[in-house]
PDB file of C-alpha atoms in Angstrom:
ATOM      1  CA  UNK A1246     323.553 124.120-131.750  1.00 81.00           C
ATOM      2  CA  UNK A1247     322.500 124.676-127.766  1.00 78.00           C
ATOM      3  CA  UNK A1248     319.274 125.421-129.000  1.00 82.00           C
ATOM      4  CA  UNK A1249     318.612 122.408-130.902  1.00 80.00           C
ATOM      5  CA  UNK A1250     319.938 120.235-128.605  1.00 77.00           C
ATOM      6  CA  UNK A1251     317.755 121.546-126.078  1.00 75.00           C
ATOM      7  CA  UNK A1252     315.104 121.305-127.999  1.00 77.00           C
ATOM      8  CA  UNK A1253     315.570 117.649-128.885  1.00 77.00           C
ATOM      9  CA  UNK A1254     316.280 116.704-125.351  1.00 77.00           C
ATOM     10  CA  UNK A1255     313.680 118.428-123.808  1.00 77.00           C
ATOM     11  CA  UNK A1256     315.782 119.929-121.265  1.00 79.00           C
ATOM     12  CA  UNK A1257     317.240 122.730-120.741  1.00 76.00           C
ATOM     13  CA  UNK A1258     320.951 121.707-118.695  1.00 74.00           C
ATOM     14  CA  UNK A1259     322.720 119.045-121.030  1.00 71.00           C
ATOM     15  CA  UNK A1260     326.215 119.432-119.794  1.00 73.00           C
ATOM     16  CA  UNK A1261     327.824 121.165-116.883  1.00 67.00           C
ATOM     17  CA  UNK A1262     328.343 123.678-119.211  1.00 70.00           C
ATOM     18  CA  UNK A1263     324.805 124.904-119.363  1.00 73.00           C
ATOM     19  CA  UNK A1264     324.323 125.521-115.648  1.00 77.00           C
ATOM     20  CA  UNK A1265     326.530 123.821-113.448  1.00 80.00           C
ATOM     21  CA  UNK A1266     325.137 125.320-110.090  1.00 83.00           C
ATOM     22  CA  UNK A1267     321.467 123.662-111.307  1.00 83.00           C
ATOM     23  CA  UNK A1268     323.031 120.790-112.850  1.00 83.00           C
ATOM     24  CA  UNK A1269     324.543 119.568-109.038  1.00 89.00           C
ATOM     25  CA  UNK A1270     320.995 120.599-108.034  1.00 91.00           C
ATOM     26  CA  UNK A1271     319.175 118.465-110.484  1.00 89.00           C
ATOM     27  CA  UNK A1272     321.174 115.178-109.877  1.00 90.00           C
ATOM     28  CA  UNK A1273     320.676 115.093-106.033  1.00 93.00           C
ATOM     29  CA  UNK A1274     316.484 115.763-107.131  1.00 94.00           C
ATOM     30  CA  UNK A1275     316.981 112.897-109.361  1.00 93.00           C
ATOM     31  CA  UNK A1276     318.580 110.299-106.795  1.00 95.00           C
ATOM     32  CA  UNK A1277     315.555 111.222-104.322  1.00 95.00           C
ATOM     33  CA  UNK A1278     313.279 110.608-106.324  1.00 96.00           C
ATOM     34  CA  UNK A1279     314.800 107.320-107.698  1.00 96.00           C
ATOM     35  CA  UNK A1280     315.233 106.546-103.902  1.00 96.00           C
ATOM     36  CA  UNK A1281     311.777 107.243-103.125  1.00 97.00           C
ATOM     37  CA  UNK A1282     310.363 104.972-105.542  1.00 97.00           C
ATOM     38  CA  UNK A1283     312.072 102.228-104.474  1.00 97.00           C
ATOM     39  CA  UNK A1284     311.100 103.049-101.277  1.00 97.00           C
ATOM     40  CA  UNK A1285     307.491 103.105-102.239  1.00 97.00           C
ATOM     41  CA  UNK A1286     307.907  99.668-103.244  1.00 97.00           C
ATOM     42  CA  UNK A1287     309.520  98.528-100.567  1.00 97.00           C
ATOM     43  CA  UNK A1288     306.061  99.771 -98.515  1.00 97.00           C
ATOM     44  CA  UNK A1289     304.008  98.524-101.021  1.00 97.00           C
ATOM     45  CA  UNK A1290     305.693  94.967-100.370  1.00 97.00           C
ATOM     46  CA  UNK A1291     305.480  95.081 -96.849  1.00 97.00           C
ATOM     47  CA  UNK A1292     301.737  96.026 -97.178  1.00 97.00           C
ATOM     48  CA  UNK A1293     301.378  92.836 -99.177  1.00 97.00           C
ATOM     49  CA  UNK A1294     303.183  90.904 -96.702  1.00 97.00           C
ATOM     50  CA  UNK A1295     300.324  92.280 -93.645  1.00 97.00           C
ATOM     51  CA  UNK A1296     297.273  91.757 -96.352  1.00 97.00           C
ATOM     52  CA  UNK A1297     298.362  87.928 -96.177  1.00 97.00           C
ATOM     53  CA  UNK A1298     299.033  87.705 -93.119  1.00 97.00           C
ATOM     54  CA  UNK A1299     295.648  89.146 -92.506  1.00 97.00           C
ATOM     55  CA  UNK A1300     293.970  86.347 -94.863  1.00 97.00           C
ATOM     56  CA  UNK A1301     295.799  83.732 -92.531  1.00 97.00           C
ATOM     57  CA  UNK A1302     294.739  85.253 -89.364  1.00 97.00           C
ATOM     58  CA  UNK A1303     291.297  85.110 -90.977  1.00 97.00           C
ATOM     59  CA  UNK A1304     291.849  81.489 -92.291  1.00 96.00           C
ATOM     60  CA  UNK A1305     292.690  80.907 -87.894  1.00 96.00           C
ATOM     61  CA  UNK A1306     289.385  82.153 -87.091  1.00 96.00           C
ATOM     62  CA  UNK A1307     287.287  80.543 -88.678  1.00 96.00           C
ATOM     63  CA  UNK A1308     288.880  77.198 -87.346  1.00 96.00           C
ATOM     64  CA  UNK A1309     288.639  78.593 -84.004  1.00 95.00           C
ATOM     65  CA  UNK A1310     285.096  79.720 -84.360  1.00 95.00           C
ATOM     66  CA  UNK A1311     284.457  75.938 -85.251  1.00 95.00           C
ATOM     67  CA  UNK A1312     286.502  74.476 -82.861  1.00 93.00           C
ATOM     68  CA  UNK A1313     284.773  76.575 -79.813  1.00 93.00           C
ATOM     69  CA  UNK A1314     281.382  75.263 -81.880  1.00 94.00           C
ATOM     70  CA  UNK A1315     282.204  71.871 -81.218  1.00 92.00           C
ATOM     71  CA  UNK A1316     283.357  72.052 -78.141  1.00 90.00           C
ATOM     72  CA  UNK A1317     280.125  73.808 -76.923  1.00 92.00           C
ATOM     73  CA  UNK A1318     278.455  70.211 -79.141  1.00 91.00           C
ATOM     74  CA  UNK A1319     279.996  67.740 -77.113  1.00 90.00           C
ATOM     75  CA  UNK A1320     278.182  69.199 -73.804  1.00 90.00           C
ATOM     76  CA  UNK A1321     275.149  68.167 -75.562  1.00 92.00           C
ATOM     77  CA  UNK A1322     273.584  65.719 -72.900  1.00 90.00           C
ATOM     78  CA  UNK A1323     271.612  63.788 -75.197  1.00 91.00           C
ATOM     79  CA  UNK A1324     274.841  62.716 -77.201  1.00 89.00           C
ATOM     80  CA  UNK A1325     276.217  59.811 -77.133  1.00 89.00           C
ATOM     81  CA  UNK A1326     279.972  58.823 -76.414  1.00 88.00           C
ATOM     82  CA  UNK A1327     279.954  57.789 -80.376  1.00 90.00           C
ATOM     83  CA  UNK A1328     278.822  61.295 -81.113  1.00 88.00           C
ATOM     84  CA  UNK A1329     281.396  63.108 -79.166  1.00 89.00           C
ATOM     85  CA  UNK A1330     284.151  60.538 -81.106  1.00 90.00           C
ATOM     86  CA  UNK A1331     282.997  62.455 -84.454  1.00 91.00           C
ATOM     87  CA  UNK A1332     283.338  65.493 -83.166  1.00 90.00           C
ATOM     88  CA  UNK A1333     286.814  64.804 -82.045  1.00 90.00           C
ATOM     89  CA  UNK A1334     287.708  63.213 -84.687  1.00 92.00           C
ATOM     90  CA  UNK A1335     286.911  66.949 -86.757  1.00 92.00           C
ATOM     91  CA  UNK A1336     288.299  68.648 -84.065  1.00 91.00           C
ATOM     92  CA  UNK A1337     291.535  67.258 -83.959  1.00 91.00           C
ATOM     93  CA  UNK A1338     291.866  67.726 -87.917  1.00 93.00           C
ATOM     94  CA  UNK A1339     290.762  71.306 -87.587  1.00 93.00           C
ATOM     95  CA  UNK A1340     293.868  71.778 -84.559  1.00 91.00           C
ATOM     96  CA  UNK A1341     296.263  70.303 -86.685  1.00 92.00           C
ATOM     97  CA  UNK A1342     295.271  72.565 -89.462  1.00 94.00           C
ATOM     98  CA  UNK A1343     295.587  75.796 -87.487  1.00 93.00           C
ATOM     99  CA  UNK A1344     299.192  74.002 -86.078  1.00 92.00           C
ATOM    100  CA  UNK A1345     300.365  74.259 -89.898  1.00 94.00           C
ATOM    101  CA  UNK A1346     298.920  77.897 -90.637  1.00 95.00           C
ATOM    102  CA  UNK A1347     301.773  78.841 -88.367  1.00 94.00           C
ATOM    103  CA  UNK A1348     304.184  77.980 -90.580  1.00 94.00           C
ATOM    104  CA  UNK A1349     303.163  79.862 -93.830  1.00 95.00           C
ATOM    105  CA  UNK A1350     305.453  82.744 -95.260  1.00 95.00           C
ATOM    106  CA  UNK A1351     305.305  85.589 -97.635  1.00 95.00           C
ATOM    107  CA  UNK A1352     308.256  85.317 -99.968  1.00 94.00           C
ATOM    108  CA  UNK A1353     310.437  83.593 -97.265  1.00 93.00           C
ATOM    109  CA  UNK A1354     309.246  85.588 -94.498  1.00 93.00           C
ATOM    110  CA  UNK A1355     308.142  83.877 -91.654  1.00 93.00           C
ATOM    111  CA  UNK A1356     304.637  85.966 -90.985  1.00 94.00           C
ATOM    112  CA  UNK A1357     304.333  84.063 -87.419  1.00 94.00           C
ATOM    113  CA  UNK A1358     307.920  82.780 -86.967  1.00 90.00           C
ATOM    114  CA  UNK A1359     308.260  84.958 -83.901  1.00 90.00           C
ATOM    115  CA  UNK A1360     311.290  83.215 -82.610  1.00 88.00           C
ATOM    116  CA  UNK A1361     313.627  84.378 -85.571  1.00 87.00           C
ATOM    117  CA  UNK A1362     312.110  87.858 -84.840  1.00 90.00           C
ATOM    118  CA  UNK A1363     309.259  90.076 -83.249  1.00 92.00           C
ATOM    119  CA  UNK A1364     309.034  92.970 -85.658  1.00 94.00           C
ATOM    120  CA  UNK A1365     309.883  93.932 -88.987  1.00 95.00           C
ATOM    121  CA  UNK A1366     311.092  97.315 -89.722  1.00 96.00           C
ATOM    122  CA  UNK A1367     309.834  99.352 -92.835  1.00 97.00           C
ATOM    123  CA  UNK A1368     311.880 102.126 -93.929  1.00 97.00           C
ATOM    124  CA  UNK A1369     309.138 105.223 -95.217  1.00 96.00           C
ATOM    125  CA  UNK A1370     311.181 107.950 -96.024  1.00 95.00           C
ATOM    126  CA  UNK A1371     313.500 108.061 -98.611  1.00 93.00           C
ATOM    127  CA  UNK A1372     316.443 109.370 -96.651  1.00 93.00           C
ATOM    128  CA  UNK A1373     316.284 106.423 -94.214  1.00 92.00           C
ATOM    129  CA  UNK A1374     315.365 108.343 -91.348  1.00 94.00           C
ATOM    130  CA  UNK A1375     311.616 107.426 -91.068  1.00 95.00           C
ATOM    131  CA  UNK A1376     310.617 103.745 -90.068  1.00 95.00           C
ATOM    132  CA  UNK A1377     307.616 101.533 -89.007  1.00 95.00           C
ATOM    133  CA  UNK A1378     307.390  98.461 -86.885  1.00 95.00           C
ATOM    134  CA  UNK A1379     305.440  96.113 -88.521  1.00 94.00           C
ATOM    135  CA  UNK A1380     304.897  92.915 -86.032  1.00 93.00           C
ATOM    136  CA  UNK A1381     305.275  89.110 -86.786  1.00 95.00           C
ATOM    137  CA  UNK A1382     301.270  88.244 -85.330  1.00 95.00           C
ATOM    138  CA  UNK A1383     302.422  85.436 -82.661  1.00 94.00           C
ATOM    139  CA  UNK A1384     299.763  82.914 -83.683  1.00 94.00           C
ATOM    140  CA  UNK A1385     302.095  80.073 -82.844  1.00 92.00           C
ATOM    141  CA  UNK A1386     301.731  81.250 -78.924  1.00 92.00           C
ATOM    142  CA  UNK A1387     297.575  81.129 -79.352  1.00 92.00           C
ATOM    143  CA  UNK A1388     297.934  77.206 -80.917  1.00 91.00           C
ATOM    144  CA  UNK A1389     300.294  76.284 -78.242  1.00 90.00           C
ATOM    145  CA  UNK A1390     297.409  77.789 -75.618  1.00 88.00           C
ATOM    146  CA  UNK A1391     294.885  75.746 -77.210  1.00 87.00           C
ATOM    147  CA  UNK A1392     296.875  72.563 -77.413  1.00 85.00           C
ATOM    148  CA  UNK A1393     297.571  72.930 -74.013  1.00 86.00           C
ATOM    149  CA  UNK A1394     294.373  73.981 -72.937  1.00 82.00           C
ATOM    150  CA  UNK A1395     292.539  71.027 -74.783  1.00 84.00           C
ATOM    151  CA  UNK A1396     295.141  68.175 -74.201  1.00 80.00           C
ATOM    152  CA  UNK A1397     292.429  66.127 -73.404  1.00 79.00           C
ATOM    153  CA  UNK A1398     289.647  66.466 -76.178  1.00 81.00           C
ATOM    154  CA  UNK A1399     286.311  66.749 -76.210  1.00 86.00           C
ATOM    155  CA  UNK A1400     285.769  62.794 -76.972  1.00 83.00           C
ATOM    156  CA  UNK A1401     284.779  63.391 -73.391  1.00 85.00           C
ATOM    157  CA  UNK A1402     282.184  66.861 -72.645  1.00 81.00           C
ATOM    158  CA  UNK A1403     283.839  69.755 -72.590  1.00 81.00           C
ATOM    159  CA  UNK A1404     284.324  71.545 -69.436  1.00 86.00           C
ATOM    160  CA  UNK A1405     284.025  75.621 -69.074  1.00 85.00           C
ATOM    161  CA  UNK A1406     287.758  75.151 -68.447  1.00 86.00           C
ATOM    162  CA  UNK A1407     288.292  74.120 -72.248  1.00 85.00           C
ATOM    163  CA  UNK A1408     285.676  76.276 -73.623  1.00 89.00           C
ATOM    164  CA  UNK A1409     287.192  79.243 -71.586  1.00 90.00           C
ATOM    165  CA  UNK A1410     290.384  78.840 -73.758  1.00 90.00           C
ATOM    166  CA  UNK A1411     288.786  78.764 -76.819  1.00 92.00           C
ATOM    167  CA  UNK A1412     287.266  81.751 -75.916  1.00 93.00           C
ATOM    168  CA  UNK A1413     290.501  83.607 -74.777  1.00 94.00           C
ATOM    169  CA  UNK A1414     292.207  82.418 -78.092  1.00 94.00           C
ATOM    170  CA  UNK A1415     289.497  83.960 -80.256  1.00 95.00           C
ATOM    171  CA  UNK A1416     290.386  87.330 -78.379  1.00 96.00           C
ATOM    172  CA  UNK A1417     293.706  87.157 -78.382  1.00 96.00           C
ATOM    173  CA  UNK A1418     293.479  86.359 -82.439  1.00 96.00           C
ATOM    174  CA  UNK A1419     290.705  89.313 -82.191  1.00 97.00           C
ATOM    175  CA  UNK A1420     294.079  91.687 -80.850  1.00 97.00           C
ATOM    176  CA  UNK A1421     296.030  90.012 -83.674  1.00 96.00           C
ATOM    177  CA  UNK A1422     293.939  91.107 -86.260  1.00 97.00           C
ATOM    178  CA  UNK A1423     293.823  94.575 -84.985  1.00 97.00           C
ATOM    179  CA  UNK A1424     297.110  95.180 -84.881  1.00 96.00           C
ATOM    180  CA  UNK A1425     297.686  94.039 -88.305  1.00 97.00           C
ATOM    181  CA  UNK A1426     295.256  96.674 -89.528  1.00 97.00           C
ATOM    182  CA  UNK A1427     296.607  99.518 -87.589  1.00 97.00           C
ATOM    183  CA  UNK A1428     299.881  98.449 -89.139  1.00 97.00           C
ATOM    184  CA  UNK A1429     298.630  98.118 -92.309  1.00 97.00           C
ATOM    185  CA  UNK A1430     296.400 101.524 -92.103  1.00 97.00           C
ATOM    186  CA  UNK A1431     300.080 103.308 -91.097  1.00 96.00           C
ATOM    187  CA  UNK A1432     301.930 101.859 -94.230  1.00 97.00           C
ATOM    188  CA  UNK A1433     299.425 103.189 -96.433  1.00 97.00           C
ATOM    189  CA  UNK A1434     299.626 106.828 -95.127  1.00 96.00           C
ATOM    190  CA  UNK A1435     303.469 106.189 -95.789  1.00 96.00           C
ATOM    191  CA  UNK A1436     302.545 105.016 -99.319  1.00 96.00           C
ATOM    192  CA  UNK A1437     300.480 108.263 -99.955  1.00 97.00           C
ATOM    193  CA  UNK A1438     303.270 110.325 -98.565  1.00 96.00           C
ATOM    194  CA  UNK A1439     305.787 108.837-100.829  1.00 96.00           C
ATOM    195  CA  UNK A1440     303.410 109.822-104.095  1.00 96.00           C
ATOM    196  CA  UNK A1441     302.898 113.117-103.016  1.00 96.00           C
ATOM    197  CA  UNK A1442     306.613 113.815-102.372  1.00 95.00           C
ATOM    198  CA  UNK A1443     307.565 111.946-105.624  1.00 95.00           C
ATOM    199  CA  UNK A1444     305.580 114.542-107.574  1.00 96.00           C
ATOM    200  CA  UNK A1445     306.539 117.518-105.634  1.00 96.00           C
ATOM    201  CA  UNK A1446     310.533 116.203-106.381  1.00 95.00           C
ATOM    202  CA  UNK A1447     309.808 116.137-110.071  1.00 94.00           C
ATOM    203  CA  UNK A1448     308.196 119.613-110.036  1.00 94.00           C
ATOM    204  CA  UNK A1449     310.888 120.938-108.486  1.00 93.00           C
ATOM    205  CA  UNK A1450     313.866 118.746-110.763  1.00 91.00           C
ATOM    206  CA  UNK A1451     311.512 119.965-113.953  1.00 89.00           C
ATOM    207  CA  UNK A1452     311.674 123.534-113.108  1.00 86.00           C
ATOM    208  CA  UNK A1453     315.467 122.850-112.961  1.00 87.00           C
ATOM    209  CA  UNK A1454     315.906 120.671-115.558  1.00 83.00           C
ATOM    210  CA  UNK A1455     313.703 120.650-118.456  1.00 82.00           C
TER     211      UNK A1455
END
C-alpha cells in the first residue's frame, strides 16, 4: 500500500510516518521556495516600475532637447518679434507638458512624487534580509529649475542665462537617467539570483521529497 501510494504521488514522504526528520526538512524547502517566488515578482514589479519611469524620463528629454532648440531660435537676429511669439507660444505648451509628466504613476506609485518619499526599498532575498534602494527620479525639482530659470520667455531673445539652465536641466535629467539604469541593472542581477536559488531549492526539496 506505501508502495503504491508512492508511486501515484510521485513522492516518496506522504505522511510523517514515512520520514519525519525529512518531512520537517521538506516543508521549510517548500516555504522558501514559495517565498522566493513571490519575491521574484515582487523584483520583477519593481523593475517594471524603473522601465517606465525610464520611458518618462525619456518622454522629459526630448521636450527639453526642444525647448533648449527654441530657445537657441529666438536669438536668431533676423527674427522678428512675431517670430519669437510662435516660438513661445510652443514653448510654453511644451513646459506645461513636462509640468504634467511629473505627476504620472506606476500602479499608484508616484515615480517622481519625491515629497511622499525619496526611495523605494526592494526586498531581494527571500528571507528579508537583502534589500535595494530604488530612487523616486526628482524630475519635479528639474521643472521647477526651468520654470524659474525661464520666468520670462523667450517672446523676448534668450539670454545665455536661460539657455544655461536648459543646459544644466538636460544634465541633471542626463544623472536621472543613469541612476535609473544602475538601479534597474542591480534588480536584474537580483532577479537572476532568485532563479538560480529557486532551482537549487527544488533540487534539494526533490532529493528529499520525491
Amino acid at each position: 500500500q506505501k508502495s503504491l501510494q508512492r508511486l501515484s504521488s510521485g513522492s516518496r514522504i506522504n505522511s510523517s510516518i514515512d520520514d519525519a526528520g525529512g518531512l520537517a526538512v521538506s516543508m521549510k524547502l517548500s516555504a522558501s521556495i514559495r517565498r522566493t517566488e513571490a519575491t521574484q515578482a515582487n523584483v520583477n514589479n519593481a523593475l517594471s516600475l524603473l522601465q517606465t519611469q525610464d520611458g518618462v524620463l525619456k518622454n522629459a528629454d526630448k521636450i527639453l532637447t526642444r525647448l533648449s532648440e527654441l530657445a537657441q531660435l529666438s536669438t536668431d537676429v533676423t527674427k522678428s518679434s512675431s517670430d519669437r511669439l510662435l516660438y513661445q507660444t510652443e514653448f510654453s505648451s511644451l513646459t506645461n507638458a513636462l509640468n504634467s509628466l511629473t505627476t504620472e504613476d506606476f500602479n499608484g506609485v508616484g515615480m517622481f512624487d519625491t515629497a511622499a518619499q525619496e526611495s523605494l526599498s526592494v526586498v531581494t532575498s527571500q528571507d528579508g534580509g537583502q534589500s535595494v534602494s530604488i530612487t523616486i527620479a526628482n524630475l519635479a525639482g528639474i521643472v521647477t529649475d526651468i520654470n524659474d530659470g525661464l520666468a520670462n520667455g523667450i517672446s523676448n531673445a534668450a539670454t545665455s542665462t536661460e539657455i544655461a539652465a536648459l543646459t544644466t536641466a538636460i544634465q541633471d535629467l542626463a544623472n536621472l537617467r543613469a541612476t535609473n539604469g544602475s538601479e534597474q541593472s542591480r534588480l536584474t542581477f537580483a532577479a537572476d539570483m532568485l532563479s538560480i536559488n529557486k532551482v537549487n531549492l527544488e533540487s534539494a526539496n526533490s532529493r528529499i521529497a520525491d
